[in-house]
Short mmCIF file of C-alpha atoms and ligand atoms in Angstrom, two decimals:
data_model
loop_
_atom_site.label_atom_id
_atom_site.label_comp_id
_atom_site.label_asym_id
_atom_site.label_seq_id
_atom_site.Cartn_x
_atom_site.Cartn_y
_atom_site.Cartn_z
CA MET A 1 170.10 82.46 74.78
CA LYS A 2 167.81 84.60 76.55
CA SER A 3 168.83 83.67 79.98
CA TYR A 4 172.48 83.77 79.03
CA CYS A 5 172.00 87.42 78.19
CA MET A 6 170.38 88.12 81.59
CA SER A 7 172.94 86.69 83.62
CA ARG A 8 175.74 88.17 81.80
CA ARG A 9 173.65 91.70 82.06
CA SER A 10 173.33 91.13 85.94
CA PHE A 11 177.07 90.01 86.34
CA ILE A 12 177.95 93.27 84.33
CA LYS A 13 175.62 95.33 86.75
CA SER A 14 177.06 94.01 89.99
CA LEU A 15 180.62 94.48 88.52
CA SER A 16 179.93 98.08 87.81
CA ALA A 17 178.19 98.89 91.24
CA THR A 18 181.11 97.19 93.17
CA ALA A 19 183.62 99.15 91.00
CA ALA A 20 181.80 102.43 91.48
CA ALA A 21 181.31 102.04 95.46
CA ALA A 22 184.95 100.96 95.93
CA LEU A 23 185.92 104.38 94.81
CA LEU A 24 183.50 105.82 97.56
CA PRO A 25 185.12 105.10 101.07
CA GLY A 26 182.83 105.95 103.79
CA LYS A 27 179.71 104.79 101.96
CA LEU A 28 178.06 101.39 102.30
CA ARG A 29 180.60 98.57 101.49
CA ALA A 30 179.78 97.21 98.20
CA GLY A 31 179.79 93.38 97.11
CA ASP A 32 176.60 93.48 95.10
CA ALA A 33 172.94 94.60 95.65
CA MET A 34 172.44 92.57 98.54
CA ASN A 35 174.51 94.81 100.66
CA TYR A 36 172.09 97.53 100.03
CA PRO A 37 168.77 97.73 101.52
CA ASN A 38 165.57 97.23 99.41
CA ILE A 39 163.74 100.52 98.89
CA VAL A 40 160.08 100.66 99.14
CA LEU A 41 158.63 104.57 98.40
CA ILE A 42 155.10 104.97 99.37
CA TYR A 43 153.79 108.00 97.56
CA ALA A 44 150.55 109.22 98.78
CA ASP A 45 148.44 111.79 96.68
CA ASP A 46 147.26 114.82 97.89
CA LEU A 47 148.05 114.04 101.42
CA GLY A 48 148.60 117.30 103.60
CA TYR A 49 151.12 118.12 106.16
CA GLY A 50 148.42 118.07 108.78
CA ASP A 51 146.49 114.93 107.51
CA VAL A 52 148.21 112.15 109.57
CA GLY A 53 148.34 111.56 113.51
CA CYS A 54 152.06 112.04 113.49
CA TYR A 55 151.93 115.38 111.92
CA GLY A 56 149.23 116.65 114.49
CA ALA A 57 146.02 115.18 113.25
CA THR A 58 143.65 114.40 115.86
CA LYS A 59 140.02 113.99 114.29
CA VAL A 60 141.48 111.38 111.89
CA LYS A 61 143.27 108.10 113.04
CA THR A 62 146.50 106.81 111.22
CA PRO A 63 147.87 104.11 113.44
CA ASN A 64 150.05 102.33 110.68
CA ILE A 65 151.38 105.63 109.38
CA ASP A 66 152.00 106.95 113.15
CA LYS A 67 153.74 103.71 113.76
CA LEU A 68 155.71 103.79 110.79
CA ALA A 69 156.96 107.45 112.03
CA SER A 70 157.73 105.99 115.51
CA GLU A 71 160.20 103.67 113.85
CA ALA A 72 161.66 106.26 111.36
CA VAL A 73 163.26 109.61 111.11
CA ARG A 74 160.45 112.07 110.50
CA PHE A 75 161.03 115.37 108.45
CA THR A 76 159.31 118.61 109.52
CA ASN A 77 160.84 120.32 106.46
CA ALA A 78 160.39 118.01 103.49
CA HIS A 79 159.00 119.06 100.18
CA SER A 80 157.54 117.61 97.13
CA SER A 81 159.14 119.59 94.10
CA ALA A 82 155.71 121.06 93.15
CA ALA A 83 152.21 121.94 94.33
CA THR A 84 150.73 119.49 91.85
CA CYS A 85 151.30 115.88 90.85
CA THR A 86 152.81 115.63 87.53
CA PRO A 87 155.49 118.23 88.07
CA SER A 88 156.43 116.57 91.56
CA ARG A 89 156.79 113.06 90.17
CA TYR A 90 158.64 114.13 86.98
CA ALA A 91 161.08 115.76 89.33
CA MET A 92 161.51 113.00 91.62
CA LEU A 93 161.93 110.61 89.05
CA THR A 94 164.35 112.65 86.89
CA GLY A 95 166.14 114.82 89.66
CA GLU A 96 165.38 117.59 87.36
CA TYR A 97 163.16 120.63 88.29
CA ALA A 98 159.89 120.21 86.08
CA TRP A 99 159.64 123.98 85.42
CA ARG A 100 162.91 123.64 83.22
CA LYS A 101 160.66 121.36 81.06
CA LYS A 102 157.80 122.72 78.89
CA GLY A 103 154.97 120.25 79.04
CA THR A 104 155.26 118.63 82.68
CA GLY A 105 152.24 120.44 84.12
CA VAL A 106 149.16 118.44 85.26
CA LEU A 107 148.82 115.98 82.30
CA PRO A 108 145.73 114.83 80.56
CA GLY A 109 145.09 111.00 80.70
CA ASN A 110 146.08 110.79 76.65
CA ALA A 111 149.35 112.48 77.13
CA ALA A 112 152.61 111.14 75.84
CA LEU A 113 155.34 110.05 78.31
CA ILE A 114 157.01 112.94 79.23
CA ILE A 115 160.39 111.31 80.49
CA GLN A 116 162.74 110.56 77.78
CA PRO A 117 163.56 106.92 77.51
CA GLY A 118 167.18 106.24 77.96
CA ARG A 119 167.68 109.17 80.45
CA THR A 120 168.94 108.45 83.83
CA THR A 121 166.20 108.18 86.35
CA LEU A 122 165.64 107.25 89.97
CA PRO A 123 164.60 103.55 88.86
CA SER A 124 167.37 103.12 86.22
CA ILE A 125 169.84 103.96 88.74
CA MET A 126 168.29 101.30 91.14
CA GLN A 127 168.30 98.89 87.99
CA LYS A 128 172.26 99.51 87.51
CA ALA A 129 172.72 98.73 90.89
CA GLY A 130 170.97 95.37 90.54
CA TYR A 131 167.91 95.93 91.91
CA SER A 132 164.60 94.71 90.50
CA THR A 133 162.34 97.67 90.15
CA GLY A 134 158.60 98.16 90.14
CA ALA A 135 155.91 100.88 89.71
CA VAL A 136 152.65 100.29 91.22
CA GLY A 137 149.76 102.80 91.32
CA LYS A 138 149.37 106.18 90.16
CA TRP A 139 151.54 107.13 87.04
CA HIS A 140 150.37 110.60 85.65
CA LEU A 141 153.54 111.10 83.53
CA GLY A 142 152.05 110.13 80.14
CA LEU A 143 152.23 106.82 78.43
CA GLY A 144 153.24 105.99 74.38
CA ASP A 145 154.19 108.61 71.91
CA ARG A 146 151.70 110.90 70.52
CA ASP A 147 148.04 109.41 69.68
CA LEU A 148 148.48 106.14 71.81
CA ASP A 149 146.41 103.17 70.94
CA TRP A 150 145.31 101.90 74.15
CA ASN A 151 144.42 98.46 72.53
CA GLY A 152 147.95 97.73 71.71
CA GLN A 153 151.18 97.64 73.11
CA ILE A 154 151.91 100.74 75.49
CA LYS A 155 155.12 102.03 74.76
CA PRO A 156 157.04 103.93 75.96
CA GLY A 157 156.14 103.81 79.46
CA PRO A 158 157.65 102.88 82.82
CA LEU A 159 159.25 99.87 81.47
CA ASP A 160 161.50 102.14 79.17
CA ILE A 161 162.62 104.59 81.74
CA GLY A 162 163.95 101.94 84.23
CA PHE A 163 160.82 99.87 85.76
CA ASP A 164 161.13 96.33 85.25
CA TYR A 165 157.52 95.97 86.24
CA CYS A 166 154.42 98.27 86.40
CA PHE A 167 150.67 98.20 87.32
CA LEU A 168 149.41 101.68 86.84
CA ILE A 169 146.45 104.03 87.16
CA PRO A 170 147.49 105.67 83.72
CA ALA A 171 146.97 109.28 84.94
CA THR A 172 144.45 110.08 87.85
CA GLY A 173 141.57 108.53 89.41
CA ASP A 174 139.41 111.41 87.90
CA ARG A 175 140.89 111.19 84.36
CA VAL A 176 139.93 108.79 81.69
CA PRO A 177 140.91 105.98 80.76
CA CYS A 178 139.74 104.55 84.00
CA VAL A 179 141.63 101.02 83.32
CA TYR A 180 144.78 99.59 84.87
CA VAL A 181 147.89 98.95 82.76
CA GLU A 182 150.24 96.27 83.64
CA ASP A 183 153.53 96.21 81.79
CA ARG A 184 152.66 97.26 78.55
CA ARG A 185 148.79 96.12 78.19
CA VAL A 186 145.39 97.40 79.50
CA VAL A 187 144.43 94.65 82.24
CA GLY A 188 141.29 92.50 81.17
CA LEU A 189 140.71 94.35 77.80
CA GLU A 190 138.57 92.46 75.12
CA PRO A 191 139.39 92.80 71.70
CA SER A 192 135.76 92.89 70.75
CA ASP A 193 135.21 96.20 72.82
CA PRO A 194 138.24 98.35 72.14
CA ILE A 195 138.91 101.46 74.00
CA GLN A 196 139.03 105.05 72.77
CA VAL A 197 139.94 108.00 74.62
CA SER A 198 139.32 111.80 73.72
CA TYR A 199 140.23 114.78 75.75
CA GLY A 200 138.52 117.23 72.72
CA LYS A 201 135.44 116.25 71.25
CA PRO A 202 133.19 113.55 72.98
CA ILE A 203 133.83 110.23 71.86
CA GLY A 204 131.27 107.27 71.51
CA ASP A 205 127.78 107.55 73.07
CA GLU A 206 128.07 107.12 76.47
CA PRO A 207 126.20 109.23 79.10
CA THR A 208 128.28 111.98 80.76
CA GLY A 209 128.08 113.95 84.01
CA LYS A 210 126.81 116.84 82.14
CA ASN A 211 123.82 115.21 80.20
CA HIS A 212 122.93 112.42 82.60
CA PRO A 213 123.42 113.75 86.19
CA GLU A 214 120.68 111.47 87.30
CA LEU A 215 123.02 108.47 86.62
CA LEU A 216 125.84 109.64 89.33
CA LYS A 217 126.37 108.60 92.59
CA MET A 218 128.92 111.36 92.97
CA HIS A 219 128.30 114.83 91.48
CA PRO A 220 131.00 117.31 90.41
CA SER A 221 131.46 120.57 92.15
CA HIS A 222 133.68 121.71 89.13
CA GLY A 223 134.75 120.12 86.10
CA HIS A 224 134.50 116.36 85.99
CA ASN A 225 131.38 116.06 84.18
CA GLN A 226 132.55 114.13 81.06
CA THR A 227 132.26 110.33 80.59
CA ILE A 228 130.62 108.46 83.42
CA VAL A 229 132.43 105.35 84.68
CA ASN A 230 131.12 103.36 87.72
CA GLY A 231 128.48 106.10 88.53
CA ILE A 232 131.38 109.05 88.53
CA SER A 233 131.82 111.41 85.87
CA ARG A 234 135.33 112.15 84.71
CA ILE A 235 137.50 114.30 83.15
CA GLY A 236 137.89 113.27 79.26
CA TYR A 237 135.67 111.03 77.24
CA MET A 238 136.28 107.17 76.83
CA SER A 239 134.20 104.52 75.00
CA GLY A 240 134.70 100.75 75.03
CA GLY A 241 136.84 98.68 77.41
CA LYS A 242 133.77 97.84 79.49
CA ALA A 243 135.30 94.79 81.11
CA ALA A 244 138.52 96.58 81.63
CA ARG A 245 137.21 99.58 83.79
CA TRP A 246 138.25 99.64 87.24
CA VAL A 247 135.80 99.95 90.37
CA ASP A 248 137.07 103.08 92.17
CA GLU A 249 135.98 101.19 95.63
CA ASP A 250 138.46 98.41 94.90
CA ILE A 251 141.57 100.48 93.67
CA ALA A 252 143.14 100.37 96.96
CA ASP A 253 143.07 96.55 97.45
CA VAL A 254 144.13 95.98 93.75
CA ILE A 255 147.02 98.02 93.88
CA THR A 256 147.98 96.97 97.41
CA ASP A 257 147.76 93.38 96.22
CA LYS A 258 150.02 94.12 93.29
CA ALA A 259 152.52 95.82 95.59
CA ARG A 260 152.49 92.98 98.00
CA ALA A 261 152.98 90.43 94.94
CA PHE A 262 155.96 92.49 93.84
CA ILE A 263 157.49 92.24 97.36
CA GLU A 264 157.00 88.50 97.49
CA LYS A 265 158.26 87.92 93.99
CA ASN A 266 161.62 89.86 94.64
CA LYS A 267 161.92 88.80 98.32
CA ASP A 268 165.27 86.84 97.32
CA ARG A 269 166.77 89.64 95.82
CA ARG A 270 166.85 93.50 96.10
CA PHE A 271 164.11 95.38 94.98
CA PHE A 272 162.83 98.99 94.54
CA LEU A 273 159.03 99.50 94.86
CA TYR A 274 157.52 102.66 93.72
CA PHE A 275 154.00 102.38 95.35
CA ALA A 276 151.98 105.43 94.51
CA THR A 277 148.55 105.30 95.99
CA HIS A 278 145.49 106.59 94.42
CA ASP A 279 144.47 107.85 98.15
CA ILE A 280 143.60 110.75 98.98
CA HIS A 281 142.98 112.02 95.57
CA VAL A 282 139.37 112.63 93.97
CA PRO A 283 137.12 110.96 93.57
CA ARG A 284 137.14 109.63 96.87
CA ALA A 285 135.40 106.50 96.79
CA PRO A 286 136.93 104.16 99.46
CA HIS A 287 135.84 100.53 99.88
CA PRO A 288 132.71 100.00 101.78
CA ARG A 289 134.70 98.47 104.90
CA PHE A 290 136.14 102.00 105.33
CA VAL A 291 133.12 104.12 104.65
CA GLY A 292 132.19 105.91 107.82
CA LYS A 293 135.35 104.94 109.91
CA SER A 294 136.80 108.44 109.87
CA GLY A 295 133.63 110.23 110.73
CA LEU A 296 134.98 113.15 108.48
CA GLY A 297 133.08 111.64 105.23
CA PRO A 298 134.76 110.26 102.00
CA ARG A 299 138.05 112.21 102.54
CA GLY A 300 138.76 111.17 105.98
CA ASP A 301 137.93 107.65 105.01
CA ALA A 302 140.32 107.65 102.25
CA ILE A 303 143.04 108.82 104.81
CA VAL A 304 142.06 105.67 106.68
CA GLN A 305 142.11 103.59 103.63
CA LEU A 306 145.52 104.95 103.02
CA ASP A 307 146.77 104.13 106.40
CA TRP A 308 145.45 100.44 105.92
CA CYS A 309 147.58 100.31 102.52
CA VAL A 310 150.51 101.42 104.48
CA GLY A 311 150.04 99.12 107.05
CA GLU A 312 149.63 95.97 104.65
CA ILE A 313 153.01 96.98 102.97
CA LEU A 314 154.78 97.06 106.53
CA LYS A 315 153.25 93.60 107.15
CA THR A 316 154.36 92.28 104.32
CA LEU A 317 157.73 93.29 104.76
CA ASP A 318 157.47 91.91 108.41
CA ARG A 319 156.21 88.57 107.18
CA LEU A 320 158.75 88.20 104.92
CA LYS A 321 161.38 89.21 107.42
CA LEU A 322 162.56 91.86 105.24
CA ALA A 323 161.67 94.84 107.49
CA GLU A 324 165.31 95.22 108.76
CA GLU A 325 166.90 95.47 105.52
CA THR A 326 164.45 97.74 103.76
CA LEU A 327 164.34 101.38 103.64
CA VAL A 328 161.03 102.62 103.66
CA ILE A 329 160.05 106.16 102.67
CA PHE A 330 156.56 107.55 103.08
CA THR A 331 155.51 110.73 101.63
CA SER A 332 153.05 112.77 99.44
CA ASP A 333 153.13 114.49 96.05
CA ASN A 334 151.88 117.76 97.01
CA GLY A 335 149.82 119.30 99.88
CA PRO A 336 146.05 118.99 100.58
CA VAL A 337 142.89 120.42 99.02
CA VAL A 338 139.55 119.72 100.46
CA ASP A 339 136.99 120.17 97.40
CA ASP A 340 138.86 119.32 94.35
CA GLY A 341 135.95 119.11 92.05
CA TYR A 342 133.48 116.50 93.80
CA LYS A 343 130.64 117.09 96.17
CA ASP A 344 131.94 114.63 98.62
CA GLN A 345 130.99 116.41 101.79
CA ALA A 346 134.95 117.01 102.40
CA VAL A 347 134.27 120.51 103.27
CA GLU A 348 131.07 120.14 105.34
CA ARG A 349 132.48 117.38 107.35
CA LEU A 350 135.97 118.54 108.07
CA ASP A 351 135.11 119.00 111.77
CA GLY A 352 137.93 121.12 112.52
CA HIS A 353 140.44 118.86 111.04
CA LYS A 354 143.38 120.97 109.49
CA PRO A 355 144.52 119.34 106.45
CA SER A 356 147.61 121.85 106.25
CA GLY A 357 148.35 121.76 109.83
CA PRO A 358 149.95 124.94 110.95
CA LEU A 359 150.94 126.02 107.10
CA ARG A 360 149.26 128.21 104.88
CA GLY A 361 147.82 127.25 101.61
CA GLY A 362 147.34 123.78 100.09
CA LYS A 363 147.64 122.00 96.90
CA TYR A 364 148.48 124.32 93.88
CA SER A 365 149.68 127.03 96.62
CA ALA A 366 153.02 129.10 96.50
CA PHE A 367 152.55 128.95 100.43
CA ASP A 368 154.32 126.10 102.06
CA ALA A 369 151.44 123.88 102.55
CA GLY A 370 151.58 123.14 98.85
CA THR A 371 154.88 121.37 98.82
CA ARG A 372 155.78 120.64 102.56
CA VAL A 373 154.49 117.43 102.98
CA PRO A 374 154.70 114.46 105.61
CA CYS A 375 158.16 112.46 105.00
CA MET A 376 159.36 109.74 106.95
CA VAL A 377 162.43 107.20 106.64
CA ARG A 378 162.72 104.04 108.19
CA TRP A 379 165.35 101.55 107.83
CA PRO A 380 165.90 99.73 111.16
CA ARG A 381 169.46 98.19 110.10
CA ARG A 382 170.82 101.73 109.83
CA VAL A 383 168.50 104.65 110.87
CA LYS A 384 167.38 105.38 114.55
CA PRO A 385 163.96 106.75 115.09
CA GLY A 386 164.10 110.66 115.45
CA LEU A 387 162.93 113.98 114.18
CA SER A 388 164.63 116.21 111.53
CA ASP A 389 163.97 119.55 110.57
CA ALA A 390 166.79 119.24 107.88
CA LEU A 391 165.55 120.87 104.44
CA ILE A 392 165.27 118.12 101.95
CA SER A 393 163.25 117.48 98.75
CA GLN A 394 161.95 114.48 97.03
CA ILE A 395 164.18 115.70 93.93
CA ASP A 396 166.91 114.49 96.04
CA PHE A 397 166.06 110.98 96.32
CA MET A 398 167.95 110.31 93.33
CA ALA A 399 171.36 111.58 93.92
CA SER A 400 170.90 110.01 97.55
CA VAL A 401 170.13 106.81 96.43
CA ALA A 402 172.99 106.88 93.72
CA ALA A 403 175.27 107.58 96.81
CA LEU A 404 173.80 104.95 99.21
CA THR A 405 174.65 102.17 96.22
CA GLY A 406 177.90 103.73 95.28
CA GLN A 407 177.14 105.19 91.97
CA ILE A 408 178.54 108.28 90.60
CA LEU A 409 175.93 110.65 88.64
CA ALA A 410 177.06 111.50 85.23
CA PRO A 411 177.32 115.60 85.20
CA GLY A 412 173.87 115.64 82.87
CA ASP A 413 172.04 113.37 84.99
CA ALA A 414 169.70 114.53 87.81
CA PRO A 415 170.61 118.14 87.40
CA ASP A 416 168.65 119.53 90.66
CA SER A 417 169.11 116.62 92.73
CA PHE A 418 171.41 116.82 95.81
CA ASP A 419 173.05 114.04 97.86
CA VAL A 420 171.24 114.48 101.37
CA LEU A 421 171.74 110.79 102.34
CA GLY A 422 173.15 111.97 105.72
CA ALA A 423 170.22 113.88 106.30
CA LEU A 424 167.80 111.04 105.15
CA LEU A 425 169.68 108.51 107.42
CA ASP A 426 169.56 111.33 110.17
CA GLU A 427 173.13 111.15 110.43
CA THR A 428 173.13 115.05 109.82
CA LYS A 429 170.55 117.74 110.45
CA THR A 430 172.06 119.49 107.31
CA GLY A 431 169.96 118.80 104.20
CA ARG A 432 170.03 121.01 101.12
CA ASP A 433 171.33 124.73 101.12
CA HIS A 434 168.25 125.97 99.17
CA LEU A 435 165.24 125.04 97.62
CA VAL A 436 162.91 126.10 94.72
CA GLU A 437 159.27 125.36 95.20
CA GLN A 438 156.89 125.23 92.38
CA ALA A 439 153.39 126.40 92.23
CA GLY A 440 152.80 128.02 88.73
CA ILE A 441 155.20 130.99 90.14
CA LEU A 442 158.30 129.60 91.96
CA SER A 443 159.59 130.31 95.49
CA LEU A 444 163.01 130.06 96.71
CA VAL A 445 163.72 128.90 100.39
CA LYS A 446 167.44 129.59 101.88
CA GLY A 447 168.15 129.44 105.51
CA ASP A 448 165.08 130.88 107.32
CA TRP A 449 163.74 132.89 104.53
CA LYS A 450 161.31 132.10 101.85
CA TYR A 451 160.95 134.46 98.80
CA ILE A 452 157.86 134.09 96.51
CA GLU A 453 158.27 135.46 93.14
CA PRO A 454 155.50 138.21 92.02
CA GLY A 455 152.85 136.45 89.81
CA LYS A 456 149.78 137.51 88.11
CA GLY A 457 147.62 134.67 89.24
CA ALA A 458 144.55 134.65 91.46
CA LYS A 459 145.26 135.08 95.13
CA VAL A 460 142.58 132.39 96.06
CA SER A 461 141.25 129.81 93.80
CA ALA A 462 137.63 130.05 92.87
CA ALA A 463 137.28 126.25 92.44
CA THR A 464 139.02 125.16 95.65
CA GLY A 465 139.00 127.99 98.02
CA ILE A 466 142.69 127.58 98.44
CA GLU A 467 145.18 130.74 98.91
CA LEU A 468 147.69 130.27 95.98
CA GLY A 469 150.08 132.59 97.20
CA HIS A 470 150.37 134.61 94.14
CA ASP A 471 150.79 138.48 94.48
CA THR A 472 151.68 141.25 91.90
CA GLN A 473 154.32 142.18 94.43
CA PRO A 474 157.34 140.01 95.86
CA GLN A 475 157.00 138.23 99.39
CA LEU A 476 159.23 137.37 101.86
CA TYR A 477 158.82 135.08 104.88
CA ASP A 478 160.57 134.27 107.93
CA LEU A 479 159.97 130.74 108.02
CA LYS A 480 161.29 130.57 111.50
CA ASN A 481 159.26 133.10 113.20
CA ASP A 482 156.50 132.92 110.89
CA LEU A 483 155.67 129.37 109.76
CA GLY A 484 152.38 130.20 108.59
CA GLU A 485 153.50 132.67 106.20
CA LYS A 486 151.35 135.88 107.69
CA HIS A 487 153.90 138.71 107.53
CA ASN A 488 155.18 139.69 104.27
CA LEU A 489 158.39 141.42 105.20
CA ALA A 490 159.66 142.18 101.52
CA ALA A 491 159.19 145.84 102.04
CA GLU A 492 161.36 145.69 105.17
CA HIS A 493 164.30 143.77 103.62
CA PRO A 494 164.60 144.87 99.95
CA GLU A 495 168.17 143.71 100.03
CA ILE A 496 167.13 140.28 100.86
CA VAL A 497 164.22 140.31 98.18
CA GLU A 498 166.88 141.49 95.50
CA GLU A 499 169.43 138.73 96.54
CA PHE A 500 166.78 136.02 96.43
CA ALA A 501 165.29 137.21 93.03
CA ALA A 502 168.89 137.34 91.60
CA MET A 503 169.71 133.72 92.99
CA LEU A 504 166.09 132.49 91.33
CA GLU A 505 167.29 134.05 88.00
CA ASN A 506 170.57 132.48 88.17
CA ILE A 507 168.93 129.04 89.10
CA ARG A 508 166.77 129.37 86.05
CA GLU A 509 169.66 130.43 83.69
CA SER A 510 172.15 127.91 84.56
CA GLY A 511 170.13 125.02 83.91
CA ARG A 512 171.19 122.95 87.01
CA THR A 513 171.74 123.30 90.45
CA ARG A 514 173.74 120.14 91.23
CA LYS A 515 177.28 120.72 91.60
CA TYR A 516 179.78 118.31 89.96
CA GLU A 517 183.39 117.92 89.81
C1 LIG B 601 142.51 119.65 88.36
C2 LIG B 601 141.32 118.69 88.82
C3 LIG B 601 141.55 118.55 89.98
C4 LIG B 601 142.66 117.44 89.89
C5 LIG B 601 143.95 118.13 89.67
C6 LIG B 601 145.09 117.21 89.48
C7 LIG B 601 139.49 120.12 87.86
C8 LIG B 601 138.34 121.05 88.08
N1 LIG B 601 140.46 119.86 88.57
O1 LIG B 601 142.45 120.14 87.27
O2 LIG B 601 140.21 117.44 90.30
O3 LIG B 601 142.75 116.02 89.18
O4 LIG B 601 143.64 118.64 88.33
O5 LIG B 601 145.52 116.59 90.59
O6 LIG B 601 139.28 119.21 86.90
S1 LIG B 601 146.82 116.29 90.81
O7 LIG B 601 147.19 115.94 91.98
O8 LIG B 601 146.96 115.09 89.89
O9 LIG B 601 148.26 117.04 90.56
CA1 LIG B 602 148.74 114.95 93.96
#
């Protein structure tokens, strides 16, 4: 009975994909999903515009990412939706600017799922096109309803918003619970040692970084002084689940293995793999074989480890002879940060390395380094290697893959996602018309101009030392002539400031920016 239902479902899926594609002359010819490429989206964490060789880094070597870039179209004006993780991922997976929805800021590790089950998402579009869909790595979009019991079924989660399979770091490496979740269960959990998680009062009697700093192998520089797991104190408290706890040094190996296994398992059909690495987020505790390899301390070594992960995925595609027909996207969820809360020598050992490249700011910042990130798209069958300055955002992946697979989004779906497929495949250098960037306050980019709305936040973060780009006055930068956002031209061009402020207001009010017929 079950297999009958499954095959009937896939039959209907392939029929609807065919029907939709038939309506779209000029797009890929449809038949079934096998006419479309596999999609592997490699999503690095906190990797800055200047952190990899192909974007100008010289101190740290990234041969695999650079090779990928040499076979891809490499974007110089591609953006995450926000300068932090949760809102970027929310926007990428839903096609909706996260600032439209309350509760989409950086989430604690016990937050409920913030994507409504049943809504059209990037993975649900792929599922509809007949793909097998998998999420491997960092999640950070919440799990369960309120008060999730980590010892039972973890639901709702990725499997309820379009993924067929998941293997997750539930939130971040520095947030409890420090366990993996596979599909609906914590991996390796012993029933006799249940997990409890708290982001309020301490839970259990395990040592914390605050009370037992002598137990730490890595000390916090700010925050991160609660439950100690694997010699590293975290944000939040957890007790139990001892056998299930991850070893930070193994995370890259474990998730890369799972990503490889997903590709292998689906090699004879079409798949969409969302591979969200933990690197190079804190705590930076790379595997011993990468320690000392960059010469820049753990942050640089984590970049080397990330590069290895990318290489392994690409090797797997080569080995299975899938590279030609697989569209690989490599990008990052937000800009770079050097000291993000642990004393890991990142600042001391920078050695002239510039994580933001020529850009101003970094993670958390309204300046461009907050969201302008490395981004490359490889699809040997269709895309010639090249360089593109088209303005694109990760929020556009959704409308673009809908177009790629011949699907028409409903008016209410992906309200801010634009079809920039032509730009992604480098068939045109024209990307989106304008873009809103999120960093506490909003910025609006259109043409050469970037407007940053006034904000009351600190100009510089006391914790990270990053220039946040907040100012009580409006800011206006000419990105074409002043990529580093050094000269605020707002006073010289009040008419542009007024126009952009009004447009931003309109974007806020209208609830959507994607046009539909
Ligand atoms: C901050 C954390 C930082 C990091 C960030 C989220 C402190 C002091 N800082 O609050 O370490 O976890 O949240 O990063 O706790 S993100 O990439 O997931 O958005
Ligand atoms: Ca991040």
